[in-house]
Coordinates of N, CA, C and O and ligand atoms in Angstrom, one line a residue:
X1 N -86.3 -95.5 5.3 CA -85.2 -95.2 4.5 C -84.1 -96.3 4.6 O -83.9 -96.7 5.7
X2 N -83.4 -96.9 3.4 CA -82.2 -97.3 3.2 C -81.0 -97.1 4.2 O -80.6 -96.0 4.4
X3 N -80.3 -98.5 4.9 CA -79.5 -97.3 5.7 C -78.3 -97.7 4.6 O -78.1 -98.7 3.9
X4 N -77.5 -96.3 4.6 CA -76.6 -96.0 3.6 C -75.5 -97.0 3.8 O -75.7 -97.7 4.7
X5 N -74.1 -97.2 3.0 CA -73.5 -97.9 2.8 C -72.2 -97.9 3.8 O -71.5 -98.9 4.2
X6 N -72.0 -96.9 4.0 CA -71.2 -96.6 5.5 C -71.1 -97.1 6.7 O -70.1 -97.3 7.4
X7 N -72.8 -97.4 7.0 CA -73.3 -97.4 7.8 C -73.2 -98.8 8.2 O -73.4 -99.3 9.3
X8 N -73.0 -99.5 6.9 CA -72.9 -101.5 6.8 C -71.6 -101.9 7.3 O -71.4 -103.1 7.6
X9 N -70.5 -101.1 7.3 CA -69.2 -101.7 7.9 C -69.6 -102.1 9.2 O -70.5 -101.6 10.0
X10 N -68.9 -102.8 9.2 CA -68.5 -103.3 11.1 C -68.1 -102.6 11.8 O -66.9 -103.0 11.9
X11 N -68.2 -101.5 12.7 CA -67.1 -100.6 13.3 C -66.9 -100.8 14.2 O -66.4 -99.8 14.8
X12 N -67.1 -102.1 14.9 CA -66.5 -103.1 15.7 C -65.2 -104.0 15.2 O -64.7 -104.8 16.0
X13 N -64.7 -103.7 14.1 CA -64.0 -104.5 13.5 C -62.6 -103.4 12.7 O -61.4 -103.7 12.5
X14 N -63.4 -102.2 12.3 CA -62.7 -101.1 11.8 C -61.1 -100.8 12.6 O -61.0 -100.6 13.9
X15 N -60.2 -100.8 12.0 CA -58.8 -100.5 13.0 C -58.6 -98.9 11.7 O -59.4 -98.5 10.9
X16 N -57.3 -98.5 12.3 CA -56.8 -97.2 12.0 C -55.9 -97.8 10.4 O -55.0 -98.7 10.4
X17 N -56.3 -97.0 9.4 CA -55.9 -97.4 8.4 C -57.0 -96.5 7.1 O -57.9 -95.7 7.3
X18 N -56.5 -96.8 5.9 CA -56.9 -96.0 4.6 C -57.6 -97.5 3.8 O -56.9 -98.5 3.3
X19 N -59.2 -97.4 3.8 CA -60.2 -97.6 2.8 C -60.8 -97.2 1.9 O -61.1 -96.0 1.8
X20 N -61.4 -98.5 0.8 CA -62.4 -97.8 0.2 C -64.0 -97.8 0.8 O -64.8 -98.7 1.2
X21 N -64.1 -96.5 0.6 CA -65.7 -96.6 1.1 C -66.6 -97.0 0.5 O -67.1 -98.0 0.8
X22 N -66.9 -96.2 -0.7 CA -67.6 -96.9 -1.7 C -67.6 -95.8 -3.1 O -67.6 -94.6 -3.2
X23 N -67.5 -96.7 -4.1 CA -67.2 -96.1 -5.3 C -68.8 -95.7 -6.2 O -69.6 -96.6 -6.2
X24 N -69.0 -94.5 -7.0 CA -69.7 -94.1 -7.8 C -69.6 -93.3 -9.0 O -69.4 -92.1 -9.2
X25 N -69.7 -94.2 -9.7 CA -69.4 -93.8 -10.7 C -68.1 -94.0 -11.3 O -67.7 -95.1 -11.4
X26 N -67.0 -92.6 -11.7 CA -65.8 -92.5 -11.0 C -65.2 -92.3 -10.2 O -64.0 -92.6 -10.1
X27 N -65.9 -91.8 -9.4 CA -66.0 -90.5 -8.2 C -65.6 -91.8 -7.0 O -66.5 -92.6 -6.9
X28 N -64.2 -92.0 -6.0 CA -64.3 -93.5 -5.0 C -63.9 -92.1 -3.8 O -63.2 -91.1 -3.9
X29 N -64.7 -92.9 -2.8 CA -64.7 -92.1 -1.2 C -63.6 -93.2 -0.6 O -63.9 -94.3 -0.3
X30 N -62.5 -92.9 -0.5 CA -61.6 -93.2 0.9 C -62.3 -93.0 1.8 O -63.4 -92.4 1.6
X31 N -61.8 -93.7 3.4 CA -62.4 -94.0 4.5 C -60.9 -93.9 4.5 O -60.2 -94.7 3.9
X32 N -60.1 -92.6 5.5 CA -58.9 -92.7 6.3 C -59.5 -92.8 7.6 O -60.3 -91.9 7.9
X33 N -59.1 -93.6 8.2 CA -59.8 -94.0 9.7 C -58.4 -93.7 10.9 O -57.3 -94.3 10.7
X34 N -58.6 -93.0 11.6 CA -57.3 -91.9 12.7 C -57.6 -92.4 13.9 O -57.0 -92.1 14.9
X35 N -58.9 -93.5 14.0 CA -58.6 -93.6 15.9 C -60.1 -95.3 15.8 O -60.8 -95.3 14.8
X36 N -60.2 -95.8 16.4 CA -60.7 -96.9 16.2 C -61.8 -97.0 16.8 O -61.9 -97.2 18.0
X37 N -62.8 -96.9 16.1 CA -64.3 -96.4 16.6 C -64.9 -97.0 17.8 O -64.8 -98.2 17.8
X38 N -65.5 -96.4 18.7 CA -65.9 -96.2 19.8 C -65.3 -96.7 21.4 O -65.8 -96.9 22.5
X39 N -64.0 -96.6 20.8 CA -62.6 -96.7 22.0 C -62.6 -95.5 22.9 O -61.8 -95.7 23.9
X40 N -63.1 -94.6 22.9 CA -63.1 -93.5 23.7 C -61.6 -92.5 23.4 O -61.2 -91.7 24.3
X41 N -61.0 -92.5 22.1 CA -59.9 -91.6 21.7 C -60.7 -91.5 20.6 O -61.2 -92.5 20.1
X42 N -60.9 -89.8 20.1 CA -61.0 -89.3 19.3 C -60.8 -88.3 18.8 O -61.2 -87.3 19.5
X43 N -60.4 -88.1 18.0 CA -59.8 -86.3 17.0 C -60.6 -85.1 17.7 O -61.9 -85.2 17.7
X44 N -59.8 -83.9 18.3 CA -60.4 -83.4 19.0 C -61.1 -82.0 18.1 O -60.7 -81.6 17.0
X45 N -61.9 -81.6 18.7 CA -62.5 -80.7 17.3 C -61.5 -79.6 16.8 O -61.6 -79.4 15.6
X46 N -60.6 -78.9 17.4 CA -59.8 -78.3 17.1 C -58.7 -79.0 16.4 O -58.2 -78.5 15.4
X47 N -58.3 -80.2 17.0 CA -57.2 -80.6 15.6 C -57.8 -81.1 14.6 O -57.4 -80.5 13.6
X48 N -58.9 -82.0 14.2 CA -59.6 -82.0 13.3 C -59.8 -81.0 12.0 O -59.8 -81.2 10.8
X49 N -59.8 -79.8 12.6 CA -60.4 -78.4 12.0 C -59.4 -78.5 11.2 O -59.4 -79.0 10.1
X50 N -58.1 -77.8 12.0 CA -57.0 -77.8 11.4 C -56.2 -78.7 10.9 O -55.4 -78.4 10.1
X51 N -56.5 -79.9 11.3 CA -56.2 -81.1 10.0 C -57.0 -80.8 8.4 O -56.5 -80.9 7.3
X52 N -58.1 -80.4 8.7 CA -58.7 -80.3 7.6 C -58.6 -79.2 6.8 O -59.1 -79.2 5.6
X53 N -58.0 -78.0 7.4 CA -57.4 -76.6 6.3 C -55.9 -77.4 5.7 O -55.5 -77.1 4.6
X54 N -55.0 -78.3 6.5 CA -54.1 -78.1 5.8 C -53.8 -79.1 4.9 O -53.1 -79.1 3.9
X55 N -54.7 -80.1 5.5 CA -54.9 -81.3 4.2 C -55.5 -81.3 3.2 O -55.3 -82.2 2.4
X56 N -56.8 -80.0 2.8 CA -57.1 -79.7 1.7 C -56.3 -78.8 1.1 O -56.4 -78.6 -0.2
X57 N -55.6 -78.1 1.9 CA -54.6 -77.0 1.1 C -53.6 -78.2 0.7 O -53.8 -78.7 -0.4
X58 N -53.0 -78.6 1.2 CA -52.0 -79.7 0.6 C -52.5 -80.5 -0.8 O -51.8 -80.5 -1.9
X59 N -53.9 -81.1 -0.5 CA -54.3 -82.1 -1.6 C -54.6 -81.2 -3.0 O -54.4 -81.5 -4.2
X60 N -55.2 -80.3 -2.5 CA -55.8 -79.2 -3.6 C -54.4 -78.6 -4.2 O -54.7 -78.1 -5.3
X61 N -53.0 -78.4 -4.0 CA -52.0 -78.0 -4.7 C -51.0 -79.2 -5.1 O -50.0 -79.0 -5.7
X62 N -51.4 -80.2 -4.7 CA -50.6 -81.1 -5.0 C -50.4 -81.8 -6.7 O -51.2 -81.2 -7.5
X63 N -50.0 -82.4 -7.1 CA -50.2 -82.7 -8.4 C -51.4 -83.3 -9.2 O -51.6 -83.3 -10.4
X64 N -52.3 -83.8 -7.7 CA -53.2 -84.3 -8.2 C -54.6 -83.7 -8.0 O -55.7 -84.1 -8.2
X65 N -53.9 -82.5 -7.4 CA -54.8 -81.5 -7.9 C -56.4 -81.8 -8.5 O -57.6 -81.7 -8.1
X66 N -56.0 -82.1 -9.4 CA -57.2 -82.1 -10.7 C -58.1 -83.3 -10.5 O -59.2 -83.4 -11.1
X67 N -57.8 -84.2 -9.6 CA -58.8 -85.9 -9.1 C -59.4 -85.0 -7.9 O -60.5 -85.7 -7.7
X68 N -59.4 -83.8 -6.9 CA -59.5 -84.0 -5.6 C -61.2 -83.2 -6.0 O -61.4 -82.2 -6.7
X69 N -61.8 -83.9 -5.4 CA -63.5 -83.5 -5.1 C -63.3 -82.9 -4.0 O -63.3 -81.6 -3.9
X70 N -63.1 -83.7 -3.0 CA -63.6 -83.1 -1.6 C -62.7 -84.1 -0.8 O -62.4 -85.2 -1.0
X71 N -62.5 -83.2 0.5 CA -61.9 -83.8 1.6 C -62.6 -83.2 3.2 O -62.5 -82.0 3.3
X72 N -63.2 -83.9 4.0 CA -63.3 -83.9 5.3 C -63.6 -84.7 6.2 O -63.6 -85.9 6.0
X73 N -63.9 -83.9 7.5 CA -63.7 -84.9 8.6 C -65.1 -85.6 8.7 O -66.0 -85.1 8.0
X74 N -65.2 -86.7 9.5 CA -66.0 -87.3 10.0 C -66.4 -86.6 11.1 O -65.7 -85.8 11.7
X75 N -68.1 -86.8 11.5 CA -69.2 -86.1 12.4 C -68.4 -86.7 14.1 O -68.3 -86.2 15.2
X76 N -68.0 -88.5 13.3 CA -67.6 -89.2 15.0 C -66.0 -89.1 15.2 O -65.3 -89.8 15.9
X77 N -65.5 -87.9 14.1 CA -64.0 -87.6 14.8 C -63.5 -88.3 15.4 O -63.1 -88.3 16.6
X78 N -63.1 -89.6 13.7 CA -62.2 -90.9 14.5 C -61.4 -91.2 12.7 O -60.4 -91.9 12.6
X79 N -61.9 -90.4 11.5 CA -61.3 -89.9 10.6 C -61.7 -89.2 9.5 O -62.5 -88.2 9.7
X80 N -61.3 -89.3 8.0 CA -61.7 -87.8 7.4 C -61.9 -88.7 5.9 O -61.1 -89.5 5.4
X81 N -62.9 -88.6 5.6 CA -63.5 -88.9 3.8 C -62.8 -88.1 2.8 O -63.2 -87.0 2.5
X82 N -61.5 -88.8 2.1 CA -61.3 -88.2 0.7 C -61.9 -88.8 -0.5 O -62.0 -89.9 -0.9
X83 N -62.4 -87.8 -1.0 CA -63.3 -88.0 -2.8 C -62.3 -87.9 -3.6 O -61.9 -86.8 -3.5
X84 N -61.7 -88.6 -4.4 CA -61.1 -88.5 -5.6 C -61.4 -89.0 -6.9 O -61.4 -90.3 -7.0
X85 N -61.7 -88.4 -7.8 CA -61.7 -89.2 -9.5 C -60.8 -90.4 -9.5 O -59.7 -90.4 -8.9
X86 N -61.3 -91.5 -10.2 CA -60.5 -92.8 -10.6 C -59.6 -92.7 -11.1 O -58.9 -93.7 -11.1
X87 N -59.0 -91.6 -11.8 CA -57.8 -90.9 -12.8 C -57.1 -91.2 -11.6 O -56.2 -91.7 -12.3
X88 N -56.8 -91.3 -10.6 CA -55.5 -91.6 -10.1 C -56.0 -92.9 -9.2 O -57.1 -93.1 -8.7
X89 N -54.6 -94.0 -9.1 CA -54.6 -95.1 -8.4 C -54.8 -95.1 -7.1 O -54.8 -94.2 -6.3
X90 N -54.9 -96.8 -6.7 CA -54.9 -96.6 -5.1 C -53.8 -95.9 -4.6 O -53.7 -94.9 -3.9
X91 N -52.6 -97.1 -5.4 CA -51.2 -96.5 -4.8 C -51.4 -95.2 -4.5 O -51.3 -94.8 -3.3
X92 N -51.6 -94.1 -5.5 CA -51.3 -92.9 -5.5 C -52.2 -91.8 -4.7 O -51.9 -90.7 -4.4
X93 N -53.9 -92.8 -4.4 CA -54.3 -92.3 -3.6 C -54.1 -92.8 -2.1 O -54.8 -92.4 -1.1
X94 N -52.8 -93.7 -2.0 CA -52.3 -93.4 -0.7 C -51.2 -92.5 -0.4 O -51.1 -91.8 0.6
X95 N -50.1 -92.4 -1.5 CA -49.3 -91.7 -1.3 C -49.9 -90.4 -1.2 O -49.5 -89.6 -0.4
X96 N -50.8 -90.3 -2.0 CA -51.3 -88.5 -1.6 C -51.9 -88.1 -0.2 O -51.9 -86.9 0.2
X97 N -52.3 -89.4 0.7 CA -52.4 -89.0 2.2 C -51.5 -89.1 2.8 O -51.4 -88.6 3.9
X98 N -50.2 -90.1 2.3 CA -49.0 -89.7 2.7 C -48.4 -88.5 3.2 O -47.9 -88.1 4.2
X99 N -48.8 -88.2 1.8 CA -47.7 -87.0 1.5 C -48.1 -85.7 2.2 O -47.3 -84.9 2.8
X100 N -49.6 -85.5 2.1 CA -50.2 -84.7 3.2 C -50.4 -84.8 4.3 O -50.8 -83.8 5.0
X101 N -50.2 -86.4 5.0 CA -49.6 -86.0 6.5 C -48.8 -85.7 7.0 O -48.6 -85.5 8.2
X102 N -47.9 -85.7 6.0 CA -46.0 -85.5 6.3 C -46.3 -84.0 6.2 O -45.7 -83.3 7.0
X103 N -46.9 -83.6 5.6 CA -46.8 -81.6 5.1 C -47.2 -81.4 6.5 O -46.3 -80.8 7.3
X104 N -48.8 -81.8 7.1 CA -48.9 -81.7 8.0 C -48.1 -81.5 9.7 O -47.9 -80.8 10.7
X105 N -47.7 -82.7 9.1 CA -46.2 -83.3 10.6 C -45.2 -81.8 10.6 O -44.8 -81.5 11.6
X106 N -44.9 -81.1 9.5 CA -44.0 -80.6 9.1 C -44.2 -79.5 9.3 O -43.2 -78.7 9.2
X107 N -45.7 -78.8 9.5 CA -46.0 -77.9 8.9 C -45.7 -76.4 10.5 O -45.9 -76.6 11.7
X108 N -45.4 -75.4 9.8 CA -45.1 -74.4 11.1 C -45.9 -73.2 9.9 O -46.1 -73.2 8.6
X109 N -46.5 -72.3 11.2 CA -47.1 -70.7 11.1 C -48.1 -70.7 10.5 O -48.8 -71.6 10.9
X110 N -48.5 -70.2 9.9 CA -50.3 -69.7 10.0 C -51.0 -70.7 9.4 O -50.6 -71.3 8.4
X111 N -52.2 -71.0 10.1 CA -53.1 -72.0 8.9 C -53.7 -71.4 8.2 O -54.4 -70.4 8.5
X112 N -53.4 -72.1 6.9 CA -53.9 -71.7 5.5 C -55.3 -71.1 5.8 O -55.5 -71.4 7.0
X113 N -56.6 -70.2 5.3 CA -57.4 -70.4 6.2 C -58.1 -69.9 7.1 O -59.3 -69.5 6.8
X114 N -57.7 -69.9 8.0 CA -58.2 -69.5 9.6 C -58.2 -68.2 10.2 O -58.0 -67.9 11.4
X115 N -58.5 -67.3 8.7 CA -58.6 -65.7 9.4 C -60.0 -66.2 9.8 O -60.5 -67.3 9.6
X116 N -60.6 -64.9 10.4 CA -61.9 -64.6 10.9 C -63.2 -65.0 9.5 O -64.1 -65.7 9.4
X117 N -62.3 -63.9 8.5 CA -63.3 -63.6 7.3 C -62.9 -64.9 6.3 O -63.2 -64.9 5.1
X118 N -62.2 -66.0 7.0 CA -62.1 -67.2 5.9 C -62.6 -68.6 6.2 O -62.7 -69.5 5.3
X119 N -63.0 -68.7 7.4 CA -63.4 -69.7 7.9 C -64.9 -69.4 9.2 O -65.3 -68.4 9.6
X120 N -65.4 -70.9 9.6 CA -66.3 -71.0 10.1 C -66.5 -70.5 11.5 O -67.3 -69.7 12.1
X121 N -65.4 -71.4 11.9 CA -65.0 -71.5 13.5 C -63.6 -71.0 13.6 O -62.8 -71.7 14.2
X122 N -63.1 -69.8 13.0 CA -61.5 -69.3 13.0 C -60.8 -69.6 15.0 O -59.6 -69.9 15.0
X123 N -61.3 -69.5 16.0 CA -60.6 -69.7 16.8 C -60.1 -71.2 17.3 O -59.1 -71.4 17.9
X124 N -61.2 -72.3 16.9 CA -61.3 -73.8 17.3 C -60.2 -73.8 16.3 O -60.4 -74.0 15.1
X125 N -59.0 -73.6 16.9 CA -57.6 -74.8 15.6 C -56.6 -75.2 16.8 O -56.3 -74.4 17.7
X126 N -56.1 -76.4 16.8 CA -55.0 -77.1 17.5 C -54.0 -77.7 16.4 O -54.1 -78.9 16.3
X127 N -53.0 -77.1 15.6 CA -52.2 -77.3 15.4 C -51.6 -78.7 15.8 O -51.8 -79.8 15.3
X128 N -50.7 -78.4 17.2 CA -49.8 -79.8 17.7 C -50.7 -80.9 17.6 O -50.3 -82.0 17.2
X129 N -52.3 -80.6 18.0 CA -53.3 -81.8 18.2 C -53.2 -82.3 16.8 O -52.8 -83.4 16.7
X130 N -53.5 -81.6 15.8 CA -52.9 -82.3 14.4 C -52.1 -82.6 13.9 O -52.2 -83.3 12.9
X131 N -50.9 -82.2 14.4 CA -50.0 -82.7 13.8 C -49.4 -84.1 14.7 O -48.6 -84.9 14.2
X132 N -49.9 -84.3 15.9 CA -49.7 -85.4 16.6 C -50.6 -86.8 15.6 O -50.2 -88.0 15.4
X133 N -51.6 -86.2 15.1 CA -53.0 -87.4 14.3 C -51.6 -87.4 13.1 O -50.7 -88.2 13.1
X134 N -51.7 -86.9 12.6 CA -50.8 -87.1 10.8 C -49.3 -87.3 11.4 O -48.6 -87.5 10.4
X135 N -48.5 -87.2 12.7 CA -47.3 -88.3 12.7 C -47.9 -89.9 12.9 O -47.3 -90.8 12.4
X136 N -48.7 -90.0 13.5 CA -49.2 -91.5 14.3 C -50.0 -92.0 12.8 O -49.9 -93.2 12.6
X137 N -50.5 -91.2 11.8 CA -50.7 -92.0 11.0 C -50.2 -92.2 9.4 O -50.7 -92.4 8.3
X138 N -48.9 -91.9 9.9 CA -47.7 -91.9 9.0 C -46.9 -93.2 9.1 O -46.1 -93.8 8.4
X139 N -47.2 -93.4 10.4 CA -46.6 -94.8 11.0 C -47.6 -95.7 10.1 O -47.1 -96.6 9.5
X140 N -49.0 -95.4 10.1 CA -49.8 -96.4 9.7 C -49.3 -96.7 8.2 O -48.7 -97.8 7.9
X141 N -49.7 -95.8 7.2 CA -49.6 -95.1 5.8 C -48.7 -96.0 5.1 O -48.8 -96.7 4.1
X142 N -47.6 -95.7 6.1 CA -46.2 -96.2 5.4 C -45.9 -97.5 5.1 O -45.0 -98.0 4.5
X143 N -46.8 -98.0 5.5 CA -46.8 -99.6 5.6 C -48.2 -99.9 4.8 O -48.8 -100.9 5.2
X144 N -48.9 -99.2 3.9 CA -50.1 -99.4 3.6 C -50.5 -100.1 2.1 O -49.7 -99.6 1.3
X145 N -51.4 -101.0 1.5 CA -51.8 -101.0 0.4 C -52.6 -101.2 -0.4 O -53.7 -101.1 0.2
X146 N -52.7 -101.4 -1.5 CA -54.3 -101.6 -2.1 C -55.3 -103.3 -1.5 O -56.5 -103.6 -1.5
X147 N -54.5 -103.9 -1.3 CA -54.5 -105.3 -0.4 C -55.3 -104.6 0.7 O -56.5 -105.0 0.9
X148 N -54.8 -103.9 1.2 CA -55.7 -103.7 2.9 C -56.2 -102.5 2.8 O -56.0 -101.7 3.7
X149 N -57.1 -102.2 1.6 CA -58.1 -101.3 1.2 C -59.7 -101.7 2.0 O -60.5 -101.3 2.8
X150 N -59.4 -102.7 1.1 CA -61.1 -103.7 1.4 C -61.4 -103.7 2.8 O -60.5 -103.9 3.6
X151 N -63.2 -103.3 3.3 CA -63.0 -103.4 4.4 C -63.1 -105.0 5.1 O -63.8 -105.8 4.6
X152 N -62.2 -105.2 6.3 CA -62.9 -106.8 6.8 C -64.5 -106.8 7.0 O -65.2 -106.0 7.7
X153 N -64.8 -108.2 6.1 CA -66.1 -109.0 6.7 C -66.7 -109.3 8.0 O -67.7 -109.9 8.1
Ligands
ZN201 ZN1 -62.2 -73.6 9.2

């Protein structure tokens, strides 16, 4: 088999930051990358979890609503793949991870989610553990652009 296209970055070279993964069609996969691969820090399964109820509840009500395919984490819990339609820009597909880490950072009382009868794993959630990943990479974000999309050679 083909090894897929993911698989061809450098992740010796990968730092913490918002990429493009690879584009089909209209459909482009972001690569938000939360911890710098194979450094021995990584998203722990519990904040992960709960990063990922409230960053799809965030993206899925947000205005852009209507681009969002799909959002989740990565298997090596170091960051999380968003799918969005081309109908919105980079810019705007960074501000929308902005904007949902800040919800995140911000966010108090129940996760969206995480009854018994709504989810997979309802007890695995660490809140502070996520909202610790989405301040640290608000620092990143904020400083981010379509310029430092591409991944390095
Ligand atoms: Zn869940």
């Amino acid at each position: 088999m083909k090894k897929i296209a993911s698989f061809q970055v450098d992740h010796n070279k990968l730092k913490k930051g918002m990429y493009i993964s690879r584009i089909d069609g209209d459909i482009i996969t972001y690569d938000i990358r939360m911890k710098e691969p194979n450094k021995g820090d990584y998203v722990s399964n519990g904040a992960l979890h709960t990063f990922e109820h409230l960053f799809a509840t965030y993206a899925r009500n947000s205005k852009f609503k209507g681009s969002v395919i799909y959002i989740g984490p990565m298997g090596c819990r170091t960051g999380f793949y968003m799918l969005l339609r081309d109908d919105i820009s980079y810019k705007k597909a960074i501000d929308l991870a902005y904007n949902s880490f800040k919800f995140i950072c911000e966010f108090e009382g129940e996760i969206p989610g995480a009854k018994e009868m709504e989810c997979g794993n309802y007890i695995e959630h660490d809140l502070e553990g996520a909202k610790l990943v989405a301040e640290d990479m608000l620092d990143i974000l904020k400083n981010w652009n379509e310029e430092k999309m591409i991944y390095e050679k």
